[in-house]
PDB file of C-alpha atoms in Angstrom:
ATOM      1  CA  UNK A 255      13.421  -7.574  40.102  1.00  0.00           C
ATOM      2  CA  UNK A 256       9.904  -6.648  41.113  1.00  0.00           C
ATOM      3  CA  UNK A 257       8.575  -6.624  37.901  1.00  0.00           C
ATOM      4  CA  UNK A 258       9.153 -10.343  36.085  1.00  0.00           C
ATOM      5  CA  UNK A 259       7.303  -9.931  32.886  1.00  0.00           C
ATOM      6  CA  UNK A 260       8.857  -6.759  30.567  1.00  0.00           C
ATOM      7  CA  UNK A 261       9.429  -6.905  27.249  1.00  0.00           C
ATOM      8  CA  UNK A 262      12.839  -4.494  27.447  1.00  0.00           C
ATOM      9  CA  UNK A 263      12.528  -3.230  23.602  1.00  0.00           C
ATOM     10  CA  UNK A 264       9.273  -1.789  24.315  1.00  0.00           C
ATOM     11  CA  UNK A 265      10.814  -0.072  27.761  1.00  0.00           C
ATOM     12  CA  UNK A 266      13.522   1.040  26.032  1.00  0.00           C
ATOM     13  CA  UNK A 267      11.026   2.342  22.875  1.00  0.00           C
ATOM     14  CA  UNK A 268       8.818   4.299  25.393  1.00  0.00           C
ATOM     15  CA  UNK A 269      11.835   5.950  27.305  1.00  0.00           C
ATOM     16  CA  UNK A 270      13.155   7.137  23.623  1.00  0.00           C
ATOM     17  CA  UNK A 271       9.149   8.752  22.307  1.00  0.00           C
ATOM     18  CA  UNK A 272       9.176  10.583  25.818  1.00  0.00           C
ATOM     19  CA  UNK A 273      12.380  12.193  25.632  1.00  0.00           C
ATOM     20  CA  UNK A 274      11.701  13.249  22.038  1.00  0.00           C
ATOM     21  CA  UNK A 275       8.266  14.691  22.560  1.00  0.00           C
ATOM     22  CA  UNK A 276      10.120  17.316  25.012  1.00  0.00           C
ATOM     23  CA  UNK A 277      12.788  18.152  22.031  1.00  0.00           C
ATOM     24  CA  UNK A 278       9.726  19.616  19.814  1.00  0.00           C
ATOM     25  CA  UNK A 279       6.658  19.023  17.879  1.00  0.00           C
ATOM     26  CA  UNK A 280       8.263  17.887  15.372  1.00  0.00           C
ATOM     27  CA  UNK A 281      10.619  15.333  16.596  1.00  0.00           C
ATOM     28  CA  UNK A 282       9.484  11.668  16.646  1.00  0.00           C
ATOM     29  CA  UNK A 283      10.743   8.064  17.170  1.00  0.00           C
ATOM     30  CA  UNK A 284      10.421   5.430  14.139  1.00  0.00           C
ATOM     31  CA  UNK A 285      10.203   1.817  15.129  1.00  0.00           C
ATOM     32  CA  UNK A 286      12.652  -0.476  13.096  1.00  0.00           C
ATOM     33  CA  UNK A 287       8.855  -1.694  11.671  1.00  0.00           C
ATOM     34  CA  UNK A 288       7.707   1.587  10.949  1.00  0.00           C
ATOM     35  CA  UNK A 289      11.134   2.145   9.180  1.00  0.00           C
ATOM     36  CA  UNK A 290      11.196  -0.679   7.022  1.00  0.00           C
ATOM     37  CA  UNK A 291       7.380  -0.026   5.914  1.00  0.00           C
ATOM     38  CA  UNK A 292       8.290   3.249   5.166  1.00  0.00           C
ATOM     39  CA  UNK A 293      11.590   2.002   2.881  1.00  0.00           C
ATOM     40  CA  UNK A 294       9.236  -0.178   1.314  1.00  0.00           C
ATOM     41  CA  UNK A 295       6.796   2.672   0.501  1.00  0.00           C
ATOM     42  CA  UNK A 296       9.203   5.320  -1.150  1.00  0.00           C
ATOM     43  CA  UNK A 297      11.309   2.196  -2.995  1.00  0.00           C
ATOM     44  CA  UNK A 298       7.861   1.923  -4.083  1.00  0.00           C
ATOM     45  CA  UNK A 299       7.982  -2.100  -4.237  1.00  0.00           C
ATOM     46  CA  UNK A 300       7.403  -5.017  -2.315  1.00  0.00           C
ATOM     47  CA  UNK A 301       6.579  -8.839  -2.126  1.00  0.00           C
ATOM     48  CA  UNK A 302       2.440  -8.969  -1.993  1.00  0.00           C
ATOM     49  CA  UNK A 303      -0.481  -9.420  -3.800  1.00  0.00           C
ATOM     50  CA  UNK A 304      -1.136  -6.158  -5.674  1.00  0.00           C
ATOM     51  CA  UNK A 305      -4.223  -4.913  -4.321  1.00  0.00           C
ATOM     52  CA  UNK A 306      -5.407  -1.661  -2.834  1.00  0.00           C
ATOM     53  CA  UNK A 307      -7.778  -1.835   0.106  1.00  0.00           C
ATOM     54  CA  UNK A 308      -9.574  -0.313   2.565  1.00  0.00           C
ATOM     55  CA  UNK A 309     -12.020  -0.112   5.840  1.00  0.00           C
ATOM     56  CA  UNK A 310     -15.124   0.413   4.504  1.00  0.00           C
ATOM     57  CA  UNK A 311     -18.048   0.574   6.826  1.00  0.00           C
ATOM     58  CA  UNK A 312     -15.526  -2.022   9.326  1.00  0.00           C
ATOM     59  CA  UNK A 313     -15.276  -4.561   6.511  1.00  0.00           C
ATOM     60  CA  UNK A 314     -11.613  -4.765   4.615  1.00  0.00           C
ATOM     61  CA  UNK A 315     -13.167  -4.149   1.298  1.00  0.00           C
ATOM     62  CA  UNK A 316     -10.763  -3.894  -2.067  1.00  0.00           C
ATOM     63  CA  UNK A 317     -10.369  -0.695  -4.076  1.00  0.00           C
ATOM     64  CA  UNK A 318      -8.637  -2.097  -7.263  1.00  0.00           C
ATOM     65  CA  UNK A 319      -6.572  -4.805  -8.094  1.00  0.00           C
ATOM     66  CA  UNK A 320      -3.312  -3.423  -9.966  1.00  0.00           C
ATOM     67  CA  UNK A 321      -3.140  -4.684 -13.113  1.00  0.00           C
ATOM     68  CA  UNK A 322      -1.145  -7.325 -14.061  1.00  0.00           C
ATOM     69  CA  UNK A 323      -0.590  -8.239 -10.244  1.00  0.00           C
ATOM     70  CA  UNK A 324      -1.531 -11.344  -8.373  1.00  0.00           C
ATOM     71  CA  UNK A 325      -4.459 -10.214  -7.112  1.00  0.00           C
ATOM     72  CA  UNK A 326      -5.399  -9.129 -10.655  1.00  0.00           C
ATOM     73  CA  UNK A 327      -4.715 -12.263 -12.201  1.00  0.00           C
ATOM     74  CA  UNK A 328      -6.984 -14.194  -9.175  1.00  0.00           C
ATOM     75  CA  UNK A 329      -9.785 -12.308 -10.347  1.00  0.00           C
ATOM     76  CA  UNK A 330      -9.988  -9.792  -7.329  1.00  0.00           C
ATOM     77  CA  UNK A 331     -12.707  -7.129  -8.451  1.00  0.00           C
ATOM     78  CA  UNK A 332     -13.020  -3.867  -6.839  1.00  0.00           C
ATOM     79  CA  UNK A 333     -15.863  -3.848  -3.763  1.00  0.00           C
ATOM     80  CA  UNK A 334     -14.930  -7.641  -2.920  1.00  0.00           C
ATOM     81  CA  UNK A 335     -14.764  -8.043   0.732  1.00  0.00           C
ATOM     82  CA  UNK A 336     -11.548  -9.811   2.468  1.00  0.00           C
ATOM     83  CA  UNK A 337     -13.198 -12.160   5.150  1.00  0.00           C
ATOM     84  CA  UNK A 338     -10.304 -13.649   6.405  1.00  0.00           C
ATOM     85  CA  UNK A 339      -6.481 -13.618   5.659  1.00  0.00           C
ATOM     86  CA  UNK A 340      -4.784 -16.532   6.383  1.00  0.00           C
ATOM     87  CA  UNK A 341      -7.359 -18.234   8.482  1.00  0.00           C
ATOM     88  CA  UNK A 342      -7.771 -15.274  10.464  1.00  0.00           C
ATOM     89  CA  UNK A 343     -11.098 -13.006  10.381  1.00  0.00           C
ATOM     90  CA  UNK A 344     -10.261  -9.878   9.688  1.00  0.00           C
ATOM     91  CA  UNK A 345     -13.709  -8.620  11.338  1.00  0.00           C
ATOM     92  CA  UNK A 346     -11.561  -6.572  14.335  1.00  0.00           C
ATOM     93  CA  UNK A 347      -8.718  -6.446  12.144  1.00  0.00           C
ATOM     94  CA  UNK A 348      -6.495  -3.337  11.720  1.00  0.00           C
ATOM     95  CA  UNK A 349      -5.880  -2.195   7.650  1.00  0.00           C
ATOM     96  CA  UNK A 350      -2.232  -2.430   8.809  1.00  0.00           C
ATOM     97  CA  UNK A 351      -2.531  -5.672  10.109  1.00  0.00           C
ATOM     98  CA  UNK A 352      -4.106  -6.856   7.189  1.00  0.00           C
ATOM     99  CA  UNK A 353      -1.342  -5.440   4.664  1.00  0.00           C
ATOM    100  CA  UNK A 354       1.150  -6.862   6.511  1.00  0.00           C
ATOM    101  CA  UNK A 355      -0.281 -10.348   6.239  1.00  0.00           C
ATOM    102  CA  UNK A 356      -1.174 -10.008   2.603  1.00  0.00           C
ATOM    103  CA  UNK A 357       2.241  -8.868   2.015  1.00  0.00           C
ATOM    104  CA  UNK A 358       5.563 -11.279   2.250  1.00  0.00           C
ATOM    105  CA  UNK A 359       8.145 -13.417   0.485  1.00  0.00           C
ATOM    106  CA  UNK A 360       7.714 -13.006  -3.350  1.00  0.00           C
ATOM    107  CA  UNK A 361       6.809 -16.863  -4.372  1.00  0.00           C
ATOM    108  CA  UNK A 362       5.101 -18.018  -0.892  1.00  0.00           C
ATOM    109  CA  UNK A 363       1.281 -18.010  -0.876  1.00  0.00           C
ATOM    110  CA  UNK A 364      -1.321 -16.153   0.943  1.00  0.00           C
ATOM    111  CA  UNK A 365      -4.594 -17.668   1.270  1.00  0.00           C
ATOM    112  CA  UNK A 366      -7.948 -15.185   0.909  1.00  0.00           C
ATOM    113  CA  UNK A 367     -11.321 -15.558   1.815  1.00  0.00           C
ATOM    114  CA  UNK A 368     -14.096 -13.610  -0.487  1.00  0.00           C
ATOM    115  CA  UNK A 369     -17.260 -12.377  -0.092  1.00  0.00           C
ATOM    116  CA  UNK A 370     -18.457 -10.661  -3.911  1.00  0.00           C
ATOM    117  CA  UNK A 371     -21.414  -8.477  -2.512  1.00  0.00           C
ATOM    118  CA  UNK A 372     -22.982  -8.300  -6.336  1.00  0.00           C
ATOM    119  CA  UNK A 373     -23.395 -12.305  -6.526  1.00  0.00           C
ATOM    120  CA  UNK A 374     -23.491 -12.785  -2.837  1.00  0.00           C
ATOM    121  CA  UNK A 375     -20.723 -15.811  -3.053  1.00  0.00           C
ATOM    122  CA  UNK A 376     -18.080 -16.671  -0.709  1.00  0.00           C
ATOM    123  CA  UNK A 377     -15.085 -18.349  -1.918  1.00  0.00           C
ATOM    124  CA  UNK A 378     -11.134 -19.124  -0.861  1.00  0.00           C
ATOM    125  CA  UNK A 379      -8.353 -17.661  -2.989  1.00  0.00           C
ATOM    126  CA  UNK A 380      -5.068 -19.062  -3.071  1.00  0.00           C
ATOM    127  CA  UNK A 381      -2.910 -16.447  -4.007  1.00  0.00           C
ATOM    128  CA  UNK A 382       1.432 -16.247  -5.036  1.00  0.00           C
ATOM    129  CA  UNK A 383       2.845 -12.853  -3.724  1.00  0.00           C
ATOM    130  CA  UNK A 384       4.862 -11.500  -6.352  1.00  0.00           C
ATOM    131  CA  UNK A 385       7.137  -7.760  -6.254  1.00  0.00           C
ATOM    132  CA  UNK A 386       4.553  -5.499  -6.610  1.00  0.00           C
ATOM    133  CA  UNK A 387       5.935  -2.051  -8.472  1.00  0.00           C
ATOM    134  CA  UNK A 388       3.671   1.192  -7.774  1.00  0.00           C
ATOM    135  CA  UNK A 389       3.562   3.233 -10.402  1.00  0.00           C
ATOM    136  CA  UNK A 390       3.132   6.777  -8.273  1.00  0.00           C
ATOM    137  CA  UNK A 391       2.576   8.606 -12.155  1.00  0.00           C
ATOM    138  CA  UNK A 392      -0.381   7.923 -13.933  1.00  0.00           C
ATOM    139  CA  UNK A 393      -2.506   8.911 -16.812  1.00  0.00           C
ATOM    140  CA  UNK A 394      -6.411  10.014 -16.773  1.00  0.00           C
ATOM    141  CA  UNK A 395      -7.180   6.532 -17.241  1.00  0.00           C
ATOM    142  CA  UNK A 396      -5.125   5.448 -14.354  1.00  0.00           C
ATOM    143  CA  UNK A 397      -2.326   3.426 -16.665  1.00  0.00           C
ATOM    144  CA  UNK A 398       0.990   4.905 -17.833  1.00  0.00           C
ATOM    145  CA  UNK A 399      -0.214   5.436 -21.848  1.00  0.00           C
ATOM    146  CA  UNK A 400      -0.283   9.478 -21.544  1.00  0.00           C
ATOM    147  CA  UNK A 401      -2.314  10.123 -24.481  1.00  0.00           C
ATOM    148  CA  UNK A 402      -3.307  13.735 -24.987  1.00  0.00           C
ATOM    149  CA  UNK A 403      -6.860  15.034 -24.605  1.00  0.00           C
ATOM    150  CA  UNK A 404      -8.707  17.541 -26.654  1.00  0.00           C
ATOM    151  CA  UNK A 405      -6.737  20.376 -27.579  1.00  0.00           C
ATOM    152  CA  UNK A 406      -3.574  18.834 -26.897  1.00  0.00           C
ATOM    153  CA  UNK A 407      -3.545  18.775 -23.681  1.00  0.00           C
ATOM    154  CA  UNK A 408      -1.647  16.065 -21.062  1.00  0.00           C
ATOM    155  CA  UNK A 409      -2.819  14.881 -17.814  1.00  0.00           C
ATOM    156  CA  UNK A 410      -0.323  13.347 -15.113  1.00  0.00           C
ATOM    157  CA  UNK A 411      -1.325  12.658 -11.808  1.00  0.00           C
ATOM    158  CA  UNK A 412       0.908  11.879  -8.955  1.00  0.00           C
ATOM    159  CA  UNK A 413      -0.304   9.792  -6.391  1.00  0.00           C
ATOM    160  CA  UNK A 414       2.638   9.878  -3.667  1.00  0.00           C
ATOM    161  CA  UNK A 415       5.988  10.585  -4.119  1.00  0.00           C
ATOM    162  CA  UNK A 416       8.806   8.200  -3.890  1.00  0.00           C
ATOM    163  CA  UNK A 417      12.207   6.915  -5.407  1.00  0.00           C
ATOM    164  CA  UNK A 418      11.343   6.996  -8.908  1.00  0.00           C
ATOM    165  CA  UNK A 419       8.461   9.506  -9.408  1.00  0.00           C
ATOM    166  CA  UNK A 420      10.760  11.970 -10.984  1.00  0.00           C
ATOM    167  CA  UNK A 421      11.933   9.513 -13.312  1.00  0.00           C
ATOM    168  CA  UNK A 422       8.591   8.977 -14.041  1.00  0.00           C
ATOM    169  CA  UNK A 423       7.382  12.414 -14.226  1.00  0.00           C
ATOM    170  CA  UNK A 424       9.928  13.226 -16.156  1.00  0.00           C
ATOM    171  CA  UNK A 425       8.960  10.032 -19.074  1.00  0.00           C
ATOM    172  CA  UNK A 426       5.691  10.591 -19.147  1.00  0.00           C
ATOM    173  CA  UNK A 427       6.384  14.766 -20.535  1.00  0.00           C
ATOM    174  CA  UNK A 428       8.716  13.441 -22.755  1.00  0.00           C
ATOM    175  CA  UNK A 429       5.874  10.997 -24.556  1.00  0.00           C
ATOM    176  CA  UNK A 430       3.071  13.396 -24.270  1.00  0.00           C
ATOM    177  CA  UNK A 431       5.993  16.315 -25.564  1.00  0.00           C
ATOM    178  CA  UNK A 432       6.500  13.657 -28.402  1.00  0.00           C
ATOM    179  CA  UNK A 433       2.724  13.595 -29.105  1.00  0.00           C
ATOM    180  CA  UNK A 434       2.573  17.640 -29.541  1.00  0.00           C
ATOM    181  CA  UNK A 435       1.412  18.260 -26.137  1.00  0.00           C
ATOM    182  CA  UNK A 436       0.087  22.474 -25.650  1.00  0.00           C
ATOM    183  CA  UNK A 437      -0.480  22.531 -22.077  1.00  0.00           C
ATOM    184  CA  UNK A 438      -0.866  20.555 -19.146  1.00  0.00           C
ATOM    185  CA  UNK A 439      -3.410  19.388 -16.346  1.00  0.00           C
ATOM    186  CA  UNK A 440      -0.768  18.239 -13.325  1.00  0.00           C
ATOM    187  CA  UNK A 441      -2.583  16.938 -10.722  1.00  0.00           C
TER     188      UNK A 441
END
């Protein structure tokens, strides 16, 4: 009764990552949150925009656009610098926090605000999530083509593994196998 304001979940959260960090170093609790992002990650899809991005010198700054994605069909380039998500500045903002606003309900809207360091503009993007595949098997050119190189040689790279790479994997040998492929650069 002496203490009014406690949030119970979070008590209850705490109690369970103490009594697990005496188990082992190896044991660990997973939030419900940190459960479902990590479902999302090895069903490798999810409702957002289809953009990669990153802290880059403290500004949220985007890698690539996927293509074919929202974010790719916007006109997202890579370097462009996300401002503000929503209305809110993402100047103190977390990368996490940022994903999860730019991620949601396929068909609802996120709105974006740009800055495009090579012309120096600022501009508001409007932007439908959509299910966003990721493709953890690419080609040297970073699609899922697998052409052979010189000599008849494939290149696959895997990015991260998840529900389908092996299924993926195992399509992209069986084009570049179809192609004549020698030997291969698995990276």
């Amino acid at each position: 009764n002496y203490v009014k304001d406690i949030d119970r979940r979070r008590l209850v959260e705490a109690a369970i990552r103490g009594m697990l960090k005496e188990l082992d170093q190896y044991s660990n609790y997973i939030s419900p949150e940190q459960l479902s992002r990590f479902n999302q990650n090895v069903s490798q899809q999810f409702g957002g925009i289809g953009i990669q991005v990153s802290q880059r010198g403290g500004v949220l700054t985007v890698i690539a656009p996927m293509d074919g994605t929202p974010g790719a069909k916007a006109g997202l380039l890579a370097q462009d610098q996300i401002v503000r998500i929503s209305g809110k500045s993402t100047e103190k903002m977390t990368l996490n926090d940022a994903v999860k606003l730019m991620r949601g309900r396929p068909d609802t809207s996120v709105k974006v605000t740009i800055r495009r360091p090579s012309t120096g503009k600022v501009f508001d993007l409007s932007i439908k999530r959509a299910v966003i595949r990721v493709t953890t098997v690419r080609d040297y050119d970073g699609k899922s083509k697998f052409p052979l190189m010189a000599g008849k040689t494939g290149y696959v790279r895997v990015s991260s593994f998840g529900d389908k790479t092996s299924g993926e994997l195992e399509a992209a040998l069986k084009t570049m196998e179809g192609a004549g492929m020698k030997s291969l650069i698995l990276d």
